[in-house]
Amino acid sequence: MKFSEYVQYDGLGLAQLVKNKEIQAVELLELALERSAQVNPKLNAIIIPMHEQAKQRTKQNLSGPFAGVPFLVKDLFQEYQGVPTSYGSHSLKRINYTPDFNAEIVNRWEKAGIISFGRTNTPEFGIKGITEPDAWGACHNPWNLKHNSGGSSGGSASAVAGGIVPIAGAGDGGGSIRIPASYCGLFGLRPSRGRTPWGPQYSEAMHGAAMQHVLCKTVRDSAAMLDAVQGPEQSSLFTIQAPDKKYLDVIQQSPKKLKIAFNTQSPIGTKVSKDAIQAIQQTAKLLESLGHIVVEDHPKIDGLALAKDFITTWFSQFSYMQAQIKQMTGSTDQDFELDSIALAAFGAKTTATEYIHNLNNWGLYSTQMNIFFEKYDLYLTPTTASCTKKW
């Protein structure tokens, strides 16, 4: 198989070729490694190689919906036992932090048959929507190297969009799957709270706001991988209702007539680019032409208040995380980026009373969204207020 053929397939397509014995897993890995050698020096998407582990895995009798498919994991959580992990930070990189466990999401990906051969670039501790960590350097957008690939799953997005792999691990607590998907022309879904696992070291992250899944080229790959990894574990804080049908089956059914709300205005008053507005308007017209009811509307939520409450949680959670890293590694502020130090300092100033008030407000926002979705099936908005920025 030539690269021109390889890049035409999604993950399920490649897995079908392996199943049909039209190609071997080791051949797919060789193609991925060859593509990585060609483009990664410019993209800086993959920062920690796992080539030997991957080659050994091709010798195993793999099974699952993605058996034999080359894959990458994000260098934030998604730990592999025995593989150095940095979370995009000098604090962990300098001590060559190497976990002695697999993250549960990794176990489930492996059960689905993937072959991981590297860890991808991420901003320090995933706290920014742009991937440019001091520890590893900036990640570039394969569509235009002068532009960034978003964050915090920027490395995975660049790797998929750059044709290295058809699907890669990602995570999202404030847009970290959705922003890179938008900037790199991919499909990115952030699963609902509790749908995918966080164990063994966490029960959930950011009170369920942060979730792990994948970035990929096709909707069906995302659906099939969610089928493969969804469900509770020993570390789960609670068990949510299992889906009635497989996601892969559902996306192949013709949708019913939907009532869809759309909005092109920023909830915090940010200027929205003409490109973003045009994309939403064109999508709204397309949905209407397909027979759906499309209405311009928005939830009754104070966007600025929500943003403040989100940032309060974000900064406070990171302050705790930084303190844990310092305790574990003996790191000092010298080992962290300046903006990380600032975020942690702001978070440390939050009192317990303020934090509880903030969480209560999250519940009020959820109530308003529940009320909104009693009226509508979907809510269509721009992913970001503008297109990807240049460096």
mmCIF file of C-alpha atoms in Angstrom:
data_model
loop_
_atom_site.group_PDB
_atom_site.id
_atom_site.type_symbol
_atom_site.label_atom_id
_atom_site.label_comp_id
_atom_site.label_asym_id
_atom_site.label_seq_id
_atom_site.Cartn_x
_atom_site.Cartn_y
_atom_site.Cartn_z
ATOM 1 C CA MET A 1 0.000 0.000 0.000
ATOM 2 C CA LYS A 2 1.191 3.496 -0.851
ATOM 3 C CA PHE A 3 0.639 6.513 1.382
ATOM 4 C CA SER A 4 -1.799 7.955 -1.176
ATOM 5 C CA GLU A 5 -3.991 4.898 -0.522
ATOM 6 C CA TYR A 6 -3.399 4.770 3.253
ATOM 7 C CA VAL A 7 -4.563 8.345 3.775
ATOM 8 C CA GLN A 8 -7.886 7.681 2.040
ATOM 9 C CA TYR A 9 -9.039 5.296 4.794
ATOM 10 C CA ASP A 10 -10.429 6.029 8.232
ATOM 11 C CA GLY A 11 -9.670 3.772 11.201
ATOM 12 C CA LEU A 12 -12.506 1.340 10.580
ATOM 13 C CA GLY A 13 -11.544 1.132 6.922
ATOM 14 C CA LEU A 14 -7.954 0.189 7.744
ATOM 15 C CA ALA A 15 -9.145 -2.343 10.326
ATOM 16 C CA GLN A 16 -11.342 -3.974 7.680
ATOM 17 C CA LEU A 17 -8.328 -4.352 5.378
ATOM 18 C CA VAL A 18 -6.424 -6.068 8.182
ATOM 19 C CA LYS A 19 -9.384 -8.323 8.943
ATOM 20 C CA ASN A 20 -9.650 -9.287 5.265
ATOM 21 C CA LYS A 21 -5.897 -10.029 5.231
ATOM 22 C CA GLU A 22 -5.404 -7.442 2.477
ATOM 23 C CA ILE A 23 -2.668 -5.842 4.589
ATOM 24 C CA GLN A 24 -0.863 -6.623 7.828
ATOM 25 C CA ALA A 25 -0.801 -4.458 10.951
ATOM 26 C CA VAL A 26 2.978 -4.157 10.729
ATOM 27 C CA GLU A 27 2.657 -2.716 7.221
ATOM 28 C CA LEU A 28 0.203 -0.082 8.428
ATOM 29 C CA LEU A 29 2.574 0.808 11.261
ATOM 30 C CA GLU A 30 5.445 1.159 8.789
ATOM 31 C CA LEU A 31 3.355 3.545 6.683
ATOM 32 C CA ALA A 32 2.477 5.616 9.757
ATOM 33 C CA LEU A 33 6.095 5.739 10.914
ATOM 34 C CA GLU A 34 7.263 6.707 7.437
ATOM 35 C CA ARG A 35 4.688 9.507 7.247
ATOM 36 C CA SER A 36 5.670 10.646 10.735
ATOM 37 C CA ALA A 37 9.335 10.824 9.729
ATOM 38 C CA GLN A 38 8.364 12.975 6.755
ATOM 39 C CA VAL A 39 6.066 15.516 8.397
ATOM 40 C CA ASN A 40 6.549 15.461 12.166
ATOM 41 C CA PRO A 41 9.794 17.477 12.121
ATOM 42 C CA LYS A 42 7.715 20.380 10.776
ATOM 43 C CA LEU A 43 4.508 19.697 12.717
ATOM 44 C CA ASN A 44 6.030 18.769 16.093
ATOM 45 C CA ALA A 45 2.872 16.761 16.767
ATOM 46 C CA ILE A 46 4.517 13.640 18.242
ATOM 47 C CA ILE A 47 6.909 14.352 21.112
ATOM 48 C CA ILE A 48 7.474 10.973 22.812
ATOM 49 C CA PRO A 49 7.949 7.969 20.491
ATOM 50 C CA MET A 50 6.780 4.460 21.378
ATOM 51 C CA HIS A 51 8.120 2.701 18.282
ATOM 52 C CA GLU A 52 9.482 -0.438 19.895
ATOM 53 C CA GLN A 53 6.325 -1.015 21.935
ATOM 54 C CA ALA A 54 4.286 -0.606 18.760
ATOM 55 C CA LYS A 55 6.421 -3.044 16.761
ATOM 56 C CA GLN A 56 6.071 -5.645 19.485
ATOM 57 C CA ARG A 57 2.307 -5.139 19.549
ATOM 58 C CA THR A 58 2.013 -5.873 15.812
ATOM 59 C CA LYS A 59 3.185 -9.403 16.618
ATOM 60 C CA GLN A 60 0.202 -9.995 18.903
ATOM 61 C CA ASN A 61 -3.105 -11.527 17.862
ATOM 62 C CA LEU A 62 -5.109 -8.296 17.947
ATOM 63 C CA SER A 63 -8.891 -8.125 17.947
ATOM 64 C CA GLY A 64 -11.538 -5.422 18.199
ATOM 65 C CA PRO A 65 -13.083 -2.881 15.828
ATOM 66 C CA PHE A 66 -9.759 -1.073 15.313
ATOM 67 C CA ALA A 67 -7.453 -4.116 15.254
ATOM 68 C CA GLY A 68 -4.130 -3.186 13.667
ATOM 69 C CA VAL A 69 -4.841 0.542 13.273
ATOM 70 C CA PRO A 70 -1.931 2.945 14.025
ATOM 71 C CA PHE A 71 -2.816 5.277 16.890
ATOM 72 C CA LEU A 72 -1.371 8.030 19.080
ATOM 73 C CA VAL A 73 -2.209 9.107 22.616
ATOM 74 C CA LYS A 74 -2.147 12.587 24.081
ATOM 75 C CA ASP A 75 0.689 13.388 26.490
ATOM 76 C CA LEU A 76 -1.795 14.424 29.150
ATOM 77 C CA PHE A 77 -3.236 11.624 31.292
ATOM 78 C CA GLN A 78 -3.659 8.637 28.920
ATOM 79 C CA GLU A 79 -0.664 7.012 30.626
ATOM 80 C CA TYR A 80 1.149 3.928 29.373
ATOM 81 C CA GLN A 81 3.052 1.850 31.899
ATOM 82 C CA GLY A 82 6.788 2.278 31.349
ATOM 83 C CA VAL A 83 6.478 5.180 28.889
ATOM 84 C CA PRO A 84 7.774 8.655 29.916
ATOM 85 C CA THR A 85 4.966 11.158 30.380
ATOM 86 C CA SER A 86 5.304 14.918 30.777
ATOM 87 C CA TYR A 87 1.830 16.520 30.650
ATOM 88 C CA GLY A 88 3.607 19.119 28.498
ATOM 89 C CA SER A 89 5.646 20.367 31.465
ATOM 90 C CA HIS A 90 9.333 20.688 32.349
ATOM 91 C CA SER A 91 8.381 19.690 35.902
ATOM 92 C CA LEU A 92 7.706 16.106 34.795
ATOM 93 C CA LYS A 93 10.017 16.016 31.786
ATOM 94 C CA ARG A 94 13.119 16.888 33.818
ATOM 95 C CA ILE A 95 12.646 13.870 36.129
ATOM 96 C CA ASN A 96 11.667 11.585 33.236
ATOM 97 C CA TYR A 97 8.386 10.762 34.984
ATOM 98 C CA THR A 98 7.409 7.230 33.980
ATOM 99 C CA PRO A 99 4.050 5.844 35.189
ATOM 100 C CA ASP A 100 3.834 2.304 36.552
ATOM 101 C CA PHE A 101 0.256 1.879 35.349
ATOM 102 C CA ASN A 102 -1.969 2.136 32.295
ATOM 103 C CA ALA A 103 -4.818 4.619 32.282
ATOM 104 C CA GLU A 104 -8.130 2.777 31.953
ATOM 105 C CA ILE A 105 -8.926 4.648 28.727
ATOM 106 C CA VAL A 106 -5.665 3.244 27.310
ATOM 107 C CA ASN A 107 -6.642 -0.283 28.348
ATOM 108 C CA ARG A 108 -9.936 0.095 26.518
ATOM 109 C CA TRP A 109 -8.312 1.546 23.404
ATOM 110 C CA GLU A 110 -5.915 -1.386 23.353
ATOM 111 C CA LYS A 111 -8.809 -3.817 23.773
ATOM 112 C CA ALA A 112 -10.293 -2.164 20.662
ATOM 113 C CA GLY A 113 -7.136 -3.277 18.837
ATOM 114 C CA ILE A 114 -5.195 -0.051 18.234
ATOM 115 C CA ILE A 115 -1.385 0.147 18.002
ATOM 116 C CA SER A 116 -0.041 3.221 19.795
ATOM 117 C CA PHE A 117 3.381 4.404 18.652
ATOM 118 C CA GLY A 118 3.716 7.785 20.365
ATOM 119 C CA ARG A 119 2.482 10.527 22.664
ATOM 120 C CA THR A 120 1.341 13.842 21.204
ATOM 121 C CA ASN A 121 2.086 17.463 22.000
ATOM 122 C CA THR A 122 -0.063 19.404 24.470
ATOM 123 C CA PRO A 123 0.205 22.748 26.288
ATOM 124 C CA GLU A 124 1.492 22.560 29.850
ATOM 125 C CA PHE A 125 -1.124 20.551 31.788
ATOM 126 C CA GLY A 126 -3.608 21.223 28.994
ATOM 127 C CA ILE A 127 -4.563 24.599 30.421
ATOM 128 C CA LYS A 128 -4.588 26.572 27.145
ATOM 129 C CA GLY A 129 -6.429 26.377 23.838
ATOM 130 C CA ILE A 130 -3.154 26.573 21.926
ATOM 131 C CA THR A 131 -0.342 24.002 21.867
ATOM 132 C CA GLU A 132 2.998 25.718 22.448
ATOM 133 C CA PRO A 133 4.630 24.257 25.597
ATOM 134 C CA ASP A 134 8.062 25.506 26.596
ATOM 135 C CA ALA A 135 9.009 21.893 27.309
ATOM 136 C CA TRP A 136 8.513 20.682 23.722
ATOM 137 C CA GLY A 137 7.944 23.673 21.466
ATOM 138 C CA ALA A 138 4.988 24.727 19.373
ATOM 139 C CA CYS A 139 2.789 22.369 17.362
ATOM 140 C CA HIS A 140 1.973 23.504 13.830
ATOM 141 C CA ASN A 141 -1.152 23.156 11.725
ATOM 142 C CA PRO A 142 -0.613 20.834 8.729
ATOM 143 C CA TRP A 143 -2.898 22.949 6.548
ATOM 144 C CA ASN A 144 -0.618 25.949 7.051
ATOM 145 C CA LEU A 145 2.517 25.706 9.175
ATOM 146 C CA LYS A 146 2.285 29.399 10.039
ATOM 147 C CA HIS A 147 -0.934 28.699 11.973
ATOM 148 C CA ASN A 148 -1.461 26.879 15.254
ATOM 149 C CA SER A 149 -3.486 23.684 15.616
ATOM 150 C CA GLY A 150 -5.446 24.718 18.706
ATOM 151 C CA GLY A 151 -5.346 22.972 22.053
ATOM 152 C CA SER A 152 -5.063 21.302 24.243
ATOM 153 C CA SER A 153 -5.201 18.242 21.947
ATOM 154 C CA GLY A 154 -3.248 20.104 19.275
ATOM 155 C CA GLY A 155 -0.651 17.400 18.718
ATOM 156 C CA SER A 156 -3.249 14.704 18.101
ATOM 157 C CA ALA A 157 -5.167 17.002 15.743
ATOM 158 C CA SER A 158 -2.057 17.833 13.707
ATOM 159 C CA ALA A 159 -1.115 14.161 13.497
ATOM 160 C CA VAL A 160 -4.540 13.155 12.167
ATOM 161 C CA ALA A 161 -4.898 16.105 9.805
ATOM 162 C CA GLY A 162 -1.316 15.547 8.645
ATOM 163 C CA GLY A 163 -2.103 11.987 7.578
ATOM 164 C CA ILE A 164 0.047 10.200 10.157
ATOM 165 C CA VAL A 165 -2.880 8.348 11.739
ATOM 166 C CA PRO A 166 -6.639 8.313 11.069
ATOM 167 C CA ILE A 167 -7.552 8.608 14.754
ATOM 168 C CA ALA A 168 -5.786 9.697 17.950
ATOM 169 C CA GLY A 169 -6.444 10.119 21.660
ATOM 170 C CA ALA A 170 -7.673 13.469 22.942
ATOM 171 C CA GLY A 171 -9.359 15.103 25.930
ATOM 172 C CA ASP A 172 -11.637 18.091 26.490
ATOM 173 C CA GLY A 173 -12.467 20.189 29.554
ATOM 174 C CA GLY A 174 -12.957 23.573 27.904
ATOM 175 C CA GLY A 175 -12.824 22.922 24.170
ATOM 176 C CA SER A 176 -9.642 20.825 23.980
ATOM 177 C CA ILE A 177 -11.138 18.364 21.495
ATOM 178 C CA ARG A 178 -13.498 20.777 19.772
ATOM 179 C CA ILE A 179 -11.034 23.644 19.164
ATOM 180 C CA PRO A 180 -8.344 21.498 17.457
ATOM 181 C CA ALA A 181 -11.050 19.717 15.453
ATOM 182 C CA SER A 182 -12.275 23.082 14.208
ATOM 183 C CA TYR A 183 -8.801 24.404 13.421
ATOM 184 C CA CYS A 184 -7.655 21.219 11.648
ATOM 185 C CA GLY A 185 -10.824 20.191 9.795
ATOM 186 C CA LEU A 186 -11.553 17.053 11.833
ATOM 187 C CA PHE A 187 -14.439 15.507 13.730
ATOM 188 C CA GLY A 188 -14.268 15.981 17.479
ATOM 189 C CA LEU A 189 -16.851 14.943 20.069
ATOM 190 C CA ARG A 190 -16.625 15.650 23.780
ATOM 191 C CA PRO A 191 -18.590 12.846 25.480
ATOM 192 C CA SER A 192 -21.044 13.562 28.298
ATOM 193 C CA ARG A 193 -20.024 13.368 31.935
ATOM 194 C CA GLY A 194 -19.250 9.821 33.050
ATOM 195 C CA ARG A 195 -19.394 8.274 29.579
ATOM 196 C CA THR A 196 -15.663 7.452 29.289
ATOM 197 C CA PRO A 197 -13.309 6.371 32.099
ATOM 198 C CA TRP A 198 -10.791 8.377 34.146
ATOM 199 C CA GLY A 199 -9.284 5.625 36.289
ATOM 200 C CA PRO A 200 -7.302 4.432 37.974
ATOM 201 C CA GLN A 201 -6.019 7.680 39.500
ATOM 202 C CA TYR A 202 -9.180 9.791 39.123
ATOM 203 C CA SER A 203 -12.915 9.246 39.442
ATOM 204 C CA GLU A 204 -13.585 12.235 37.186
ATOM 205 C CA ALA A 205 -11.913 15.520 36.225
ATOM 206 C CA MET A 206 -13.170 19.061 36.820
ATOM 207 C CA HIS A 207 -16.457 17.760 38.255
ATOM 208 C CA GLY A 208 -17.128 15.975 34.977
ATOM 209 C CA ALA A 209 -16.416 18.933 32.699
ATOM 210 C CA ALA A 210 -13.287 17.226 31.355
ATOM 211 C CA MET A 211 -13.715 14.029 29.338
ATOM 212 C CA GLN A 212 -11.488 11.800 27.209
ATOM 213 C CA HIS A 213 -12.149 10.540 23.705
ATOM 214 C CA VAL A 214 -10.563 10.852 20.241
ATOM 215 C CA LEU A 215 -10.002 13.137 17.278
ATOM 216 C CA CYS A 216 -10.602 11.538 13.891
ATOM 217 C CA LYS A 217 -11.440 12.035 10.225
ATOM 218 C CA THR A 218 -14.903 10.481 10.252
ATOM 219 C CA VAL A 219 -17.990 10.465 12.429
ATOM 220 C CA ARG A 220 -18.172 6.689 12.274
ATOM 221 C CA ASP A 221 -14.700 6.274 13.794
ATOM 222 C CA SER A 222 -15.730 8.470 16.727
ATOM 223 C CA ALA A 223 -18.953 6.516 17.176
ATOM 224 C CA ALA A 224 -17.251 3.118 16.988
ATOM 225 C CA MET A 225 -14.541 4.128 19.442
ATOM 226 C CA LEU A 226 -17.131 5.464 21.872
ATOM 227 C CA ASP A 227 -18.918 2.125 21.617
ATOM 228 C CA ALA A 228 -15.642 0.409 22.447
ATOM 229 C CA VAL A 229 -14.640 2.468 25.494
ATOM 230 C CA GLN A 230 -17.841 3.765 27.094
ATOM 231 C CA GLY A 231 -19.052 2.501 30.438
ATOM 232 C CA PRO A 232 -18.213 2.592 34.153
ATOM 233 C CA GLU A 233 -15.171 1.210 35.959
ATOM 234 C CA GLN A 234 -14.045 0.682 39.539
ATOM 235 C CA SER A 235 -12.976 4.333 39.812
ATOM 236 C CA SER A 236 -16.242 5.785 38.487
ATOM 237 C CA LEU A 237 -17.881 8.329 40.761
ATOM 238 C CA PHE A 238 -21.270 7.131 39.536
ATOM 239 C CA THR A 239 -22.768 5.033 36.750
ATOM 240 C CA ILE A 240 -24.721 6.752 34.002
ATOM 241 C CA GLN A 241 -27.338 5.004 31.900
ATOM 242 C CA ALA A 242 -25.857 2.888 29.126
ATOM 243 C CA PRO A 243 -26.892 3.738 25.558
ATOM 244 C CA ASP A 244 -29.884 1.773 24.244
ATOM 245 C CA LYS A 245 -28.153 1.121 20.927
ATOM 246 C CA LYS A 246 -24.622 1.203 19.591
ATOM 247 C CA TYR A 247 -23.563 4.676 18.487
ATOM 248 C CA LEU A 248 -22.256 3.232 15.224
ATOM 249 C CA ASP A 249 -25.702 1.794 14.478
ATOM 250 C CA VAL A 250 -27.492 5.014 15.386
ATOM 251 C CA ILE A 251 -25.475 7.238 13.045
ATOM 252 C CA GLN A 252 -26.451 5.011 10.117
ATOM 253 C CA GLN A 253 -30.155 5.606 10.706
ATOM 254 C CA SER A 254 -32.006 8.434 8.982
ATOM 255 C CA PRO A 255 -32.615 11.190 11.544
ATOM 256 C CA LYS A 256 -36.125 12.209 12.510
ATOM 257 C CA LYS A 257 -37.287 15.750 11.883
ATOM 258 C CA LEU A 258 -35.352 17.854 14.400
ATOM 259 C CA LYS A 259 -35.903 21.258 15.929
ATOM 260 C CA ILE A 260 -32.565 23.032 15.947
ATOM 261 C CA ALA A 261 -31.595 26.347 17.538
ATOM 262 C CA PHE A 262 -28.646 28.321 16.194
ATOM 263 C CA ASN A 263 -26.760 31.382 17.393
ATOM 264 C CA THR A 264 -23.850 33.304 15.880
ATOM 265 C CA GLN A 265 -23.242 35.680 18.806
ATOM 266 C CA SER A 266 -20.496 35.178 21.382
ATOM 267 C CA PRO A 267 -21.884 34.638 24.918
ATOM 268 C CA ILE A 268 -19.158 36.921 26.292
ATOM 269 C CA GLY A 269 -19.411 39.660 23.656
ATOM 270 C CA THR A 270 -16.310 38.650 21.685
ATOM 271 C CA LYS A 271 -16.317 39.669 18.035
ATOM 272 C CA VAL A 272 -17.229 36.670 15.885
ATOM 273 C CA SER A 273 -15.464 36.428 12.530
ATOM 274 C CA LYS A 274 -17.362 36.594 9.257
ATOM 275 C CA ASP A 275 -16.115 33.107 8.408
ATOM 276 C CA ALA A 276 -17.610 31.630 11.590
ATOM 277 C CA ILE A 277 -20.930 33.424 11.094
ATOM 278 C CA GLN A 278 -21.122 32.358 7.452
ATOM 279 C CA ALA A 279 -20.380 28.727 8.353
ATOM 280 C CA ILE A 280 -23.253 28.657 10.848
ATOM 281 C CA GLN A 281 -25.680 30.386 8.491
ATOM 282 C CA GLN A 282 -24.834 27.988 5.658
ATOM 283 C CA THR A 283 -25.208 24.992 7.954
ATOM 284 C CA ALA A 284 -28.556 26.305 9.203
ATOM 285 C CA LYS A 285 -29.802 26.654 5.620
ATOM 286 C CA LEU A 286 -28.604 23.145 4.775
ATOM 287 C CA LEU A 287 -30.375 21.665 7.800
ATOM 288 C CA GLU A 288 -33.543 23.534 6.869
ATOM 289 C CA SER A 289 -33.341 22.218 3.292
ATOM 290 C CA LEU A 290 -33.163 18.700 4.728
ATOM 291 C CA GLY A 291 -36.536 19.213 6.403
ATOM 292 C CA HIS A 292 -35.508 20.235 9.913
ATOM 293 C CA ILE A 293 -36.960 23.191 11.817
ATOM 294 C CA VAL A 294 -34.195 25.755 12.344
ATOM 295 C CA VAL A 295 -34.673 28.705 14.697
ATOM 296 C CA GLU A 296 -32.318 31.456 15.873
ATOM 297 C CA ASP A 297 -32.344 31.317 19.679
ATOM 298 C CA HIS A 298 -30.072 30.955 22.708
ATOM 299 C CA PRO A 299 -30.304 29.738 26.332
ATOM 300 C CA LYS A 300 -31.170 32.232 29.080
ATOM 301 C CA ILE A 301 -27.675 32.256 30.574
ATOM 302 C CA ASP A 302 -25.419 35.188 31.480
ATOM 303 C CA GLY A 303 -22.375 34.314 29.396
ATOM 304 C CA LEU A 304 -19.948 36.515 31.302
ATOM 305 C CA ALA A 305 -21.066 35.064 34.641
ATOM 306 C CA LEU A 306 -20.692 31.541 33.277
ATOM 307 C CA ALA A 307 -17.217 32.358 31.961
ATOM 308 C CA LYS A 308 -16.187 33.719 35.361
ATOM 309 C CA ASP A 309 -17.461 30.604 37.135
ATOM 310 C CA PHE A 310 -15.752 28.324 34.634
ATOM 311 C CA ILE A 311 -12.433 30.132 35.014
ATOM 312 C CA THR A 312 -12.747 30.011 38.799
ATOM 313 C CA THR A 313 -13.062 26.228 38.643
ATOM 314 C CA TRP A 314 -10.353 25.925 35.988
ATOM 315 C CA PHE A 315 -7.804 27.999 37.932
ATOM 316 C CA SER A 316 -8.632 26.419 41.293
ATOM 317 C CA GLN A 317 -8.363 22.882 39.924
ATOM 318 C CA PHE A 318 -5.029 23.691 38.316
ATOM 319 C CA SER A 319 -3.734 25.265 41.533
ATOM 320 C CA TYR A 320 -4.399 21.966 43.297
ATOM 321 C CA MET A 321 -2.816 19.979 40.460
ATOM 322 C CA GLN A 322 0.325 22.126 40.482
ATOM 323 C CA ALA A 323 0.664 21.691 44.234
ATOM 324 C CA GLN A 324 0.423 17.906 43.806
ATOM 325 C CA ILE A 325 3.069 17.932 41.059
ATOM 326 C CA LYS A 326 5.396 20.034 43.226
ATOM 327 C CA GLN A 327 4.991 17.613 46.104
ATOM 328 C CA MET A 328 5.578 14.578 43.894
ATOM 329 C CA THR A 329 8.572 15.914 41.961
ATOM 330 C CA GLY A 330 10.183 18.494 44.240
ATOM 331 C CA SER A 331 9.630 21.080 41.507
ATOM 332 C CA THR A 332 9.619 24.820 42.127
ATOM 333 C CA ASP A 333 8.038 27.681 40.191
ATOM 334 C CA GLN A 334 11.140 27.683 37.993
ATOM 335 C CA ASP A 335 9.904 24.431 36.441
ATOM 336 C CA PHE A 336 6.560 25.884 35.286
ATOM 337 C CA GLU A 337 5.596 28.372 32.605
ATOM 338 C CA LEU A 338 4.808 31.916 33.706
ATOM 339 C CA ASP A 339 1.142 31.737 32.715
ATOM 340 C CA SER A 340 0.805 28.445 34.617
ATOM 341 C CA ILE A 341 2.250 30.099 37.713
ATOM 342 C CA ALA A 342 -0.196 32.997 37.332
ATOM 343 C CA LEU A 343 -3.204 30.687 36.874
ATOM 344 C CA ALA A 344 -2.254 28.645 39.927
ATOM 345 C CA ALA A 345 -1.799 31.822 41.995
ATOM 346 C CA PHE A 346 -5.252 33.085 41.044
ATOM 347 C CA GLY A 347 -6.755 29.679 41.791
ATOM 348 C CA ALA A 348 -5.109 29.512 45.212
ATOM 349 C CA LYS A 349 -6.888 32.717 46.203
ATOM 350 C CA THR A 350 -10.333 31.142 45.802
ATOM 351 C CA THR A 351 -11.939 30.481 49.184
ATOM 352 C CA ALA A 352 -13.924 27.339 49.961
ATOM 353 C CA THR A 353 -17.119 29.385 50.185
ATOM 354 C CA GLU A 354 -16.465 30.995 46.807
ATOM 355 C CA TYR A 355 -15.766 27.604 45.252
ATOM 356 C CA ILE A 356 -18.987 26.050 46.558
ATOM 357 C CA HIS A 357 -20.952 29.096 45.340
ATOM 358 C CA ASN A 358 -19.284 28.648 41.968
ATOM 359 C CA LEU A 359 -20.302 24.968 41.783
ATOM 360 C CA ASN A 360 -23.849 25.852 42.720
ATOM 361 C CA ASN A 361 -23.901 28.252 39.773
ATOM 362 C CA TRP A 362 -22.801 25.404 37.487
ATOM 363 C CA GLY A 363 -25.959 23.611 38.556
ATOM 364 C CA LEU A 364 -28.070 26.649 37.640
ATOM 365 C CA TYR A 365 -26.509 26.793 34.179
ATOM 366 C CA SER A 366 -27.223 23.084 33.715
ATOM 367 C CA THR A 367 -30.848 23.717 34.650
ATOM 368 C CA GLN A 368 -31.153 26.418 32.007
ATOM 369 C CA MET A 369 -29.625 24.143 29.384
ATOM 370 C CA ASN A 370 -32.044 21.362 30.339
ATOM 371 C CA ILE A 371 -34.944 23.791 29.922
ATOM 372 C CA PHE A 372 -33.518 24.881 26.544
ATOM 373 C CA PHE A 373 -33.243 21.281 25.336
ATOM 374 C CA GLU A 374 -36.838 20.590 26.256
ATOM 375 C CA LYS A 375 -37.616 22.945 23.383
ATOM 376 C CA TYR A 376 -34.818 22.012 20.967
ATOM 377 C CA ASP A 377 -33.012 18.841 19.919
ATOM 378 C CA LEU A 378 -29.724 20.513 18.989
ATOM 379 C CA TYR A 379 -27.909 23.806 19.518
ATOM 380 C CA LEU A 380 -25.655 25.022 16.685
ATOM 381 C CA THR A 381 -22.938 27.615 17.397
ATOM 382 C CA PRO A 382 -19.432 28.455 16.134
ATOM 383 C CA THR A 383 -16.757 26.344 17.819
ATOM 384 C CA THR A 384 -14.490 29.383 18.083
ATOM 385 C CA ALA A 385 -15.047 33.073 17.466
ATOM 386 C CA SER A 386 -12.353 33.183 14.789
ATOM 387 C CA CYS A 387 -10.285 30.969 12.512
ATOM 388 C CA THR A 388 -6.948 29.619 13.646
ATOM 389 C CA LYS A 389 -4.403 32.335 14.347
ATOM 390 C CA LYS A 390 -0.883 32.685 12.985
ATOM 391 C CA TRP A 391 2.080 32.284 15.287
#
